[in-house]
Amino acid sequence: MSAPLLAADNLHTYYGESHILRGISLTLAAGETVGLMGRNGMGKTTLIRTMLGLVKPRSGRVTIDGADVTGSDPFRIAQRGIAYVPEGRGIFATLRTMENLTIAERPGLDGSRQWTVDRILDLFPRLRERQHNMGHQLSGGEQQMLAIGRALLTNPRVLILDEATEGLAPLIRDEIWRTIRLVRDAGIATLVVDKTVSEVTAVADRVVVLVKGELVFAGTPAALLANQLLMQRTLGV
Amino acid sequence: MRNDAWGEGNLRPRLMTISGLLAQCLNSLQYGLLLFLISSGLTLIFGVLGVINLAHGSLYMIGAYATFVVVRATGSLWIALPVAMLGGILLGGLLERYLFRHFYKREHLDQVLLTFALILLFEESRSLLVGNDFYSVPIPTALDFSIPIVEGFSYAAYRFVVIGVCLVLAAALFVWIERTKMGAIIRAAAEKPEMVDALGIDPRRVHMTVFAVGTALALTAGALNAPLSSVYPNMGDGLLIISFVVVVIGGLGSISGAFWSALLIGTIDTMGKAYAPKLSGLAIYLLMAIVLLWRPTGLFGQRT
Ligand SMILES: Nc1ncnc2c1ncn2[C@@H]1O[C@H](COP(=O)(O)OP(=O)(O)O)[C@@H](O)[C@H]1O
Ligand SMILES: [Mg+2]
């Protein structure tokens, strides 16, 4: 068996003295969709940021295609084909919509240019209408589309979405979930952090559940849905 | 009303004419634009790299001395100007690559000490290489004349050239920052550096570019002004201080803010020196204090 595209191996991450990640291991194979779930403050964002090199773990490893990238500069990890849609969207408020997209555009690791600015504007017609507006003039939904479009323009192998539907109107949420399916169907491995259990379990191949920095569940969506007690205790649903 | 700062001894009748006023307006513009060349680099470097470069004034000094040396050797300011510009890019690139890069994550005090040490290093090198004398740089003979503006008033042609070159450089800087991909990346890096990294953009290239351009602008300012101010030890010190005022009033990190602020400070300083010499030293610092209290983000730097 070949090494997973992206993997966390026994990660321990601290913020100062607080022990946030307590030995997390997680793999993401090429083309796979994994749902990462858990209540607020359980360490989902910290796990993502550790894998992206934005936070350094105290111990444990992050690997891409089996190669150790722990402690690498974030831009090098991103250049290995890992794209990130951060919690809060991370739009450049002082850049126009178009600039938010064009600065991200580059060919994928294999030289492919599947995702172009035009394709993103076709995917999100609202962004085409707003292309000359500044980032801070966009609505929350438009910013989320922009964050996803920007990530796709790096022609990634992996797309990591942190709370991409949080705080959005139902219609916009639906559009984001449609997009996530489209990305999955395009063969991009996706790691989806979200609190909408029904949607995550519908879109993911596997789900994992975090409680206080530890994995308490890893399995198929069906197995999670079948375990009412676990869902109630760890997700509150 | 009688104001002591306008003391009789300082009342220079020639200034009180229309042509005197016109001359001071042109001087204000020229000085303001020069301040912009210096402070735009300072604010850009602070905005993107997070470093307050105290040695920025010394870079201006280096530009002026380089111009003096090149003009002495070749007799041509037109060779000295591109030498200062390209030399600035090279010097800035090297400084960033081998020095500043290692200080972004350090304490502010370390950064202050580094840039302060650079001032001493640059001035000592200047003293060893060129000595401590005052030198003047001749205005190119082709430009050593005055252009008549109105009856009885003419203005030095070289000063018009300085105004023109500064305007061209300012326009080029605006187009670069506002209309190119690199400019957009620089703005993005000033706003959310971590997100720029996460997009796979190499931040080292961005830092080096910004530092090189900022340094080149400071050297170019020194080169342009050398024939007007002559060259002397520590000549950048006063300009560094006043450039900080420009940067603060313009809003830290804002290029367009620095532009309007530089023109404002250039005018206040020039007019103050001409019409109220005793007040002028105080005026701009008073303005800075008021702006800091009233609008800490600066008068012009309203981006988000
Ligand atoms: N920058 C930080 N400094 C200190 N503590 C933090 C920081 N970011 C998050 N935390 C803490 O780490 C824990 C995990 O946070 P996070 O990874 O954001 O959780 P989640 O994404 O699952 O909501 C929380 O208790 C949070 O308060
Ligand atoms: Mg989170």
XYZ file of C-alpha atoms and ligand atoms in Angstrom:
569
model
C 0.000 0.000 0.000
C 1.306 3.448 -0.873
C 1.682 6.155 1.757
C -1.376 8.356 2.379
C -1.414 11.722 0.643
C -1.593 13.593 3.945
C -1.122 12.108 7.390
C -0.838 13.177 11.015
C 1.036 10.749 13.224
C 0.627 10.992 17.000
C 0.548 14.797 17.096
C 0.924 16.655 20.373
C 0.386 20.404 20.050
C 0.524 22.989 22.807
C -0.475 26.635 23.066
C 1.946 27.799 25.717
C 1.403 25.327 28.535
C -2.046 24.108 27.479
C -1.910 20.691 25.921
C -4.357 20.947 22.996
C -3.747 17.952 20.710
C -3.139 14.781 22.708
C -1.746 12.245 20.307
C -3.796 12.591 17.143
C -3.296 10.362 14.134
C -5.248 10.895 10.956
C -4.802 9.961 7.307
C -6.243 11.316 4.117
C -5.838 9.198 0.978
C -5.894 10.618 -2.534
C -9.445 11.417 -3.594
C -10.883 10.628 -0.187
C -13.351 12.804 1.750
C -13.001 12.838 5.513
C -15.317 14.659 7.910
C -13.700 16.074 11.055
C -16.241 16.687 13.788
C -16.439 17.739 17.397
C -17.802 20.520 19.550
C -16.284 23.989 19.820
C -12.832 24.113 21.370
C -12.044 20.414 20.864
C -8.986 21.079 18.705
C -10.208 20.720 15.106
C -8.723 24.010 13.944
C -5.513 23.335 15.871
C -5.175 19.962 14.144
C -5.576 21.550 10.725
C -3.166 24.365 11.516
C -0.609 21.876 12.791
C -0.842 19.834 9.608
C -0.446 23.014 7.537
C 2.707 24.004 9.416
C 1.077 27.136 10.838
C 1.506 25.738 14.360
C 4.459 23.568 15.348
C 3.669 20.363 17.226
C 5.772 19.494 20.275
C 5.966 15.925 19.080
C 4.592 13.703 16.361
C 4.876 13.956 12.604
C 3.041 15.323 9.604
C 3.733 13.569 6.309
C 2.825 14.237 2.690
C 3.181 11.233 0.369
C 5.070 9.633 3.240
C 7.678 12.422 3.382
C 8.125 14.167 6.737
C 7.080 17.821 6.533
C 6.814 18.475 10.277
C 8.101 21.951 11.008
C 8.327 22.887 7.323
C 7.406 26.415 6.263
C 3.666 26.640 5.570
C 4.262 27.811 1.998
C 6.250 24.645 1.244
C 3.458 22.451 2.587
C 0.922 24.402 0.525
C 3.110 23.961 -2.541
C 2.855 20.192 -2.078
C -0.776 20.599 -3.139
C -2.552 21.322 0.125
C -5.142 24.124 -0.039
C -6.814 25.750 2.925
C -10.144 27.508 3.446
C -9.708 28.863 6.975
C -12.297 29.410 9.648
C -13.469 32.998 9.216
C -12.598 32.767 5.490
C -9.333 34.735 5.566
C -10.306 36.961 2.639
C -7.924 39.809 1.846
C -10.181 42.743 2.646
C -7.909 45.275 0.955
C -7.756 43.367 -2.323
C -10.393 43.310 -5.025
C -12.299 40.052 -5.558
C -10.336 39.437 -8.743
C -7.014 40.054 -6.990
C -7.931 37.632 -4.216
C -8.222 35.019 -6.954
C -5.321 35.899 -9.232
C -2.647 36.013 -6.549
C -3.481 32.400 -5.686
C -3.539 31.008 -9.222
C -0.794 28.529 -10.079
C -0.496 25.118 -11.754
C -0.826 22.006 -9.651
C 2.073 19.755 -8.686
C 1.552 17.762 -11.888
C 1.445 20.959 -13.935
C -2.317 20.786 -14.423
C -4.412 23.925 -14.717
C -7.857 22.450 -14.206
C -9.030 25.387 -12.151
C -8.808 28.770 -13.811
C -10.164 32.157 -12.767
C -12.804 31.842 -15.481
C -13.933 28.471 -14.237
C -14.235 29.795 -10.684
C -16.285 32.753 -11.913
C -18.531 30.313 -13.808
C -18.877 28.222 -10.680
C -19.770 31.277 -8.589
C -21.540 33.783 -10.874
C -21.981 36.113 -7.913
C -18.221 36.540 -7.768
C -18.187 37.568 -11.421
C -20.671 40.326 -10.601
C -18.535 41.422 -7.692
C -15.139 41.032 -9.334
C -14.181 44.701 -8.981
C -15.368 45.037 -5.391
C -12.970 45.006 -2.478
C -12.904 41.911 -0.280
C -14.459 43.739 2.660
C -17.451 44.792 0.554
C -18.554 41.186 -0.018
C -21.244 39.423 1.983
C -20.312 36.465 4.178
C -21.541 34.000 1.560
C -19.632 35.730 -1.213
C -16.500 35.758 0.924
C -16.870 32.033 1.513
C -17.184 31.381 -2.214
C -14.144 33.556 -2.762
C -12.158 31.630 -0.131
C -13.048 28.326 -1.793
C -12.372 29.648 -5.285
C -9.036 31.046 -4.171
C -8.035 27.689 -2.667
C -9.060 25.792 -5.815
C -6.981 28.107 -7.997
C -3.848 26.614 -6.474
C -4.928 23.420 -8.295
C -4.575 21.375 -5.126
C -4.650 17.671 -4.388
C -6.143 18.304 -0.957
C -8.738 20.883 0.068
C -9.160 21.561 3.766
C -12.341 23.408 4.736
C -12.704 24.717 8.284
C -16.320 25.596 9.171
C -17.092 26.684 5.629
C -20.849 26.918 6.165
C -20.798 28.575 9.575
C -23.007 31.632 9.909
C -24.392 31.482 6.374
C -28.009 31.619 5.175
C -29.526 28.214 4.287
C -29.506 28.835 0.530
C -25.847 29.798 0.594
C -25.024 26.778 2.748
C -26.629 24.557 0.125
C -24.491 26.172 -2.529
C -21.336 25.567 -0.460
C -22.261 21.894 0.052
C -22.927 21.521 -3.678
C -19.475 22.939 -4.301
C -17.873 20.570 -1.811
C -19.481 17.642 -3.660
C -18.217 19.006 -6.941
C -14.706 19.250 -5.532
C -14.936 15.716 -4.176
C -16.195 14.437 -7.527
C -13.290 16.200 -9.259
C -11.032 13.780 -7.364
C -9.627 16.270 -4.853
C -9.162 14.806 -1.382
C -11.149 16.889 1.097
C -11.005 17.316 4.828
C -14.272 18.911 5.937
C -14.724 20.427 9.373
C -18.368 21.224 9.997
C -21.038 20.992 12.643
C -23.903 19.977 10.352
C -23.875 16.242 11.039
C -26.390 15.351 8.336
C -24.375 17.077 5.616
C -20.967 15.845 6.740
C -22.122 12.248 7.006
C -23.751 12.524 3.585
C -20.635 13.810 1.836
C -17.793 11.997 3.661
C -16.262 8.563 3.075
C -15.071 8.498 6.679
C -15.648 10.634 9.738
C -13.544 11.233 12.824
C -14.696 12.837 16.068
C -12.488 14.894 18.364
C -13.028 15.399 22.087
C -10.544 17.546 23.995
C -7.724 16.898 21.596
C -8.242 13.151 21.332
C -9.869 11.042 18.625
C -12.856 9.249 20.128
C -14.286 7.913 16.912
C -13.052 7.028 13.442
C -15.229 5.121 11.031
C -17.864 5.281 8.343
C -20.692 7.805 8.467
C -23.121 4.901 8.837
C -21.289 3.626 11.915
C -21.370 7.073 13.498
C -25.070 7.578 12.735
C -25.810 4.164 14.226
C -24.155 5.144 17.512
C -26.770 7.490 19.021
C -25.117 7.583 22.437
C -21.736 8.630 21.051
C -23.314 11.280 18.851
C -25.181 12.704 21.826
C -22.165 12.741 24.101
C -19.583 14.048 21.633
C -21.576 16.175 19.210
C -24.663 17.025 21.247
C -27.120 15.843 18.635
C -2.131 90.680 15.684
C 1.451 90.571 16.775
C 2.926 87.156 17.348
C 6.376 86.731 18.758
C 7.167 83.883 16.398
C 6.859 86.375 13.585
C 9.473 88.509 15.332
C 10.543 91.595 13.433
C 14.021 90.313 12.798
C 12.618 87.357 10.865
C 10.272 89.310 8.736
C 11.762 88.975 5.306
C 9.883 91.325 2.980
C 10.807 89.349 -0.129
C 8.730 86.409 1.101
C 5.658 88.526 1.436
C 5.234 88.945 -2.291
C 3.231 86.758 -4.634
C 6.357 85.436 -6.290
C 7.857 84.671 -2.900
C 4.763 82.684 -2.039
C 4.869 80.910 -5.385
C 8.484 79.927 -4.780
C 7.574 78.530 -1.368
C 4.680 76.565 -2.905
C 7.021 74.958 -5.416
C 9.574 74.288 -2.679
C 6.832 72.690 -0.590
C 5.859 70.426 -3.456
C 9.446 69.461 -4.190
C 10.257 68.785 -0.547
C 6.990 66.919 -0.012
C 7.658 64.641 -2.980
C 11.157 63.963 -1.729
C 9.708 63.083 1.667
C 7.350 60.701 -0.089
C 10.219 58.806 -1.723
C 11.756 58.265 1.694
C 8.628 57.619 3.728
C 6.941 55.338 1.170
C 9.778 52.852 1.610
C 9.664 53.233 5.362
C 5.913 52.616 5.534
C 6.014 49.749 3.014
C 8.780 47.977 4.913
C 6.957 48.464 8.185
C 3.638 47.322 6.708
C 4.939 44.114 5.166
C 7.991 43.180 7.238
C 6.872 44.652 10.548
C 10.269 46.254 11.052
C 10.851 49.908 11.830
C 14.048 50.585 9.955
C 15.929 53.321 11.809
C 18.700 53.053 9.213
C 16.353 54.258 6.472
C 17.770 57.784 6.772
C 21.277 56.376 6.392
C 20.187 54.785 3.130
C 19.276 58.275 1.934
C 22.749 59.417 3.036
C 24.340 56.542 1.095
C 22.428 57.570 -2.027
C 23.684 61.140 -1.701
C 27.314 60.103 -1.128
C 27.193 57.547 -3.928
C 26.008 60.350 -6.180
C 28.822 62.612 -5.028
C 31.392 59.893 -5.734
C 29.974 58.954 -9.128
C 29.615 62.586 -10.230
C 33.190 63.295 -9.116
C 34.425 60.320 -11.142
C 32.257 60.645 -14.240
C 31.023 64.227 -14.107
C 27.488 63.082 -14.822
C 24.438 63.052 -12.591
C 22.676 61.009 -15.256
C 25.004 58.137 -14.510
C 24.770 58.653 -10.752
C 20.956 58.444 -10.654
C 20.591 54.949 -12.140
C 23.627 53.825 -10.137
C 21.877 54.916 -6.935
C 18.639 53.263 -8.013
C 20.138 49.924 -9.039
C 22.651 50.026 -6.199
C 19.715 50.538 -3.833
C 17.954 47.469 -5.167
C 21.123 45.424 -4.744
C 21.950 46.802 -1.287
C 18.350 46.363 -0.102
C 18.193 42.821 -1.417
C 21.433 41.901 0.359
C 20.432 43.582 3.627
C 17.137 41.695 3.636
C 18.613 38.382 2.608
C 21.508 38.311 5.073
C 20.342 40.508 7.951
C 16.713 41.548 8.311
C 15.308 38.136 7.409
C 16.648 36.754 10.655
C 14.960 39.415 12.765
C 11.262 39.284 11.803
C 10.414 36.916 14.625
C 12.652 38.639 17.150
C 11.680 41.149 19.823
C 11.127 44.754 18.786
C 14.119 45.732 20.900
C 16.381 43.438 18.858
C 15.103 45.029 15.666
C 15.700 48.521 17.039
C 19.233 47.566 18.055
C 19.919 46.021 14.655
C 18.807 49.046 12.687
C 20.514 51.422 15.096
C 23.745 49.448 14.707
C 23.359 49.800 10.952
C 23.260 53.601 11.273
C 26.605 53.520 13.090
C 28.022 51.035 10.615
C 26.951 53.073 7.595
C 28.197 56.370 9.021
C 31.546 54.841 10.074
C 31.978 53.343 6.607
C 31.146 56.704 5.066
C 33.723 58.355 7.322
C 36.396 55.818 6.328
C 35.654 55.915 2.620
C 34.863 59.578 1.947
C 35.769 61.399 5.142
C 33.772 63.864 7.205
C 33.889 66.940 4.993
C 30.976 68.710 3.424
C 30.843 68.308 -0.329
C 28.652 69.872 -2.923
C 27.435 68.126 -6.021
C 27.153 70.396 -9.050
C 23.838 70.758 -10.807
C 24.248 69.415 -14.373
C 25.260 72.344 -16.563
C 22.418 71.669 -18.990
C 19.996 72.311 -16.132
C 21.844 75.102 -14.400
C 19.411 77.846 -15.279
C 16.112 79.249 -14.086
C 12.765 79.122 -15.765
C 10.804 82.381 -15.681
C 7.362 81.779 -14.192
C 5.859 85.225 -13.833
C 7.185 88.742 -14.211
C 10.180 89.007 -11.916
C 10.107 85.420 -10.718
C 11.889 82.386 -12.037
C 12.489 78.938 -10.562
C 15.504 76.638 -10.824
C 15.164 74.172 -13.674
C 16.795 71.390 -11.686
C 14.125 71.675 -9.010
C 11.493 71.130 -11.686
C 13.393 68.032 -12.780
C 13.374 66.743 -9.210
C 9.615 67.354 -9.013
C 9.139 65.563 -12.335
C 11.268 62.544 -11.460
C 9.570 62.198 -8.073
C 6.134 62.335 -9.695
C 7.123 59.675 -12.225
C 8.509 57.430 -9.469
C 5.417 57.961 -7.309
C 3.156 57.070 -10.245
C 5.224 53.971 -11.003
C 5.035 52.918 -7.361
C 1.254 53.343 -7.318
C 0.776 51.358 -10.506
C 3.067 48.623 -9.200
C 1.316 48.352 -5.829
C -2.264 48.822 -7.039
C -2.286 47.221 -10.482
C 0.177 44.319 -10.624
C 0.094 40.807 -9.229
C 3.214 41.428 -7.133
C 1.588 44.593 -5.775
C -1.537 42.645 -4.810
C 0.614 40.029 -3.073
C 2.413 42.794 -1.175
C -0.899 44.270 -0.013
C -2.117 40.793 0.934
C 1.085 40.126 2.889
C 0.676 43.397 4.781
C -2.866 42.387 5.713
C -2.772 38.620 6.381
C 0.761 37.235 6.035
C -0.235 33.792 7.262
C -2.892 33.436 4.572
C -0.363 34.378 1.894
C 1.881 31.559 3.174
C -1.048 29.146 3.191
C -1.629 29.871 -0.501
C 1.863 28.569 -1.233
C 3.393 31.970 -1.980
C 7.039 32.177 -0.902
C 7.109 35.052 1.606
C 10.874 35.456 1.312
C 10.540 36.693 -2.248
C 7.939 39.220 -1.147
C 10.066 40.487 1.741
C 13.166 40.815 -0.396
C 11.311 42.692 -3.122
C 9.726 45.138 -0.682
C 12.982 45.815 1.100
C 14.897 46.257 -2.154
C 12.355 48.706 -3.561
C 12.146 50.671 -0.291
C 15.921 50.917 -0.150
C 16.178 51.958 -3.796
C 13.647 54.748 -3.217
C 15.668 56.087 -0.273
C 18.932 56.022 -2.233
C 17.237 57.668 -5.191
C 15.918 60.429 -2.949
C 19.455 61.013 -1.685
C 20.788 61.081 -5.240
C 18.154 63.525 -6.496
C 18.597 65.884 -3.585
C 22.406 65.811 -3.452
C 22.863 68.796 -5.815
C 20.339 70.815 -3.788
C 21.398 69.991 -0.244
C 25.086 69.084 -0.692
C 26.342 66.006 1.149
C 27.490 65.813 4.762
C 27.749 63.357 7.667
C 24.454 62.235 9.245
C 22.500 64.098 6.593
C 19.715 61.501 6.759
C 18.987 61.859 10.461
C 16.625 64.812 10.291
C 14.833 63.335 7.301
C 14.371 60.028 9.117
C 12.586 61.771 11.976
C 10.362 63.827 9.715
C 9.638 60.725 7.599
C 8.388 58.995 10.722
C 6.016 61.881 11.223
C 4.859 61.446 7.619
C 4.341 57.708 8.105
C 2.407 58.135 11.347
C 0.165 60.874 9.979
C -0.371 58.940 6.762
C -1.282 55.750 8.610
C 1.289 52.994 9.165
C 1.683 50.875 6.053
C -0.391 53.062 3.750
C 1.302 54.242 0.539
C -1.440 56.646 -0.516
C -1.558 57.903 3.071
C 2.177 58.536 2.950
C 1.756 60.476 -0.287
C -0.798 62.989 1.004
C 0.884 63.147 4.369
C 4.275 63.861 2.758
C 2.799 66.736 0.758
C 1.110 68.096 3.882
C 4.243 67.864 6.035
C 6.402 69.176 3.200
C 4.165 72.219 2.945
C 3.875 72.881 6.664
C 7.619 72.524 7.141
C 8.591 74.666 4.158
C 6.014 77.391 4.807
C 6.801 77.292 8.503
C 10.511 77.786 7.930
C 9.814 80.673 5.554
C 7.090 82.516 7.422
C 7.275 81.420 11.056
C 10.736 80.029 11.682
C 10.340 79.927 15.432
C 7.135 77.902 15.233
C 8.001 75.613 12.368
C 10.163 73.233 14.341
C 7.249 72.587 16.630
C 4.338 72.589 14.181
C 4.745 69.166 12.594
C 5.345 67.376 15.882
C 2.331 69.090 17.356
C 0.342 67.902 14.348
C 1.631 64.370 14.847
C 0.652 64.395 18.523
C -2.835 65.640 17.671
C -3.272 63.022 14.952
C -2.048 60.261 17.259
C -4.540 61.302 19.927
C -7.441 61.973 17.629
C -6.992 59.359 14.875
C -4.285 56.861 15.833
C -4.588 55.086 12.475
C -3.510 58.246 10.680
C -5.298 60.916 8.700
C -5.246 59.175 5.329
C -4.585 55.494 5.892
C -8.177 54.310 5.922
C -8.077 51.006 4.168
C -10.444 48.596 5.858
N -4.012 30.831 19.665
C -4.432 30.159 20.765
N -3.823 30.352 21.954
C -4.217 29.673 23.052
N -5.218 28.786 23.063
C -5.868 28.553 21.913
C -5.512 29.231 20.705
N -6.318 28.803 19.717
C -7.145 27.903 20.288
N -6.883 27.745 21.598
C -7.552 26.812 22.494
O -7.310 25.521 22.005
C -8.466 24.730 22.116
C -8.813 24.155 20.780
O -9.214 25.192 19.921
P -9.570 24.951 18.398
O -8.532 24.117 17.784
O -9.834 26.284 17.798
O -10.915 24.134 18.525
P -12.071 23.886 17.462
O -11.601 24.274 16.129
O -12.371 22.424 17.585
O -13.244 24.704 17.904
C -9.537 25.616 22.724
O -9.617 25.345 24.083
C -9.043 27.015 22.478
O -9.471 27.857 23.506
Mg -12.356 25.735 14.872
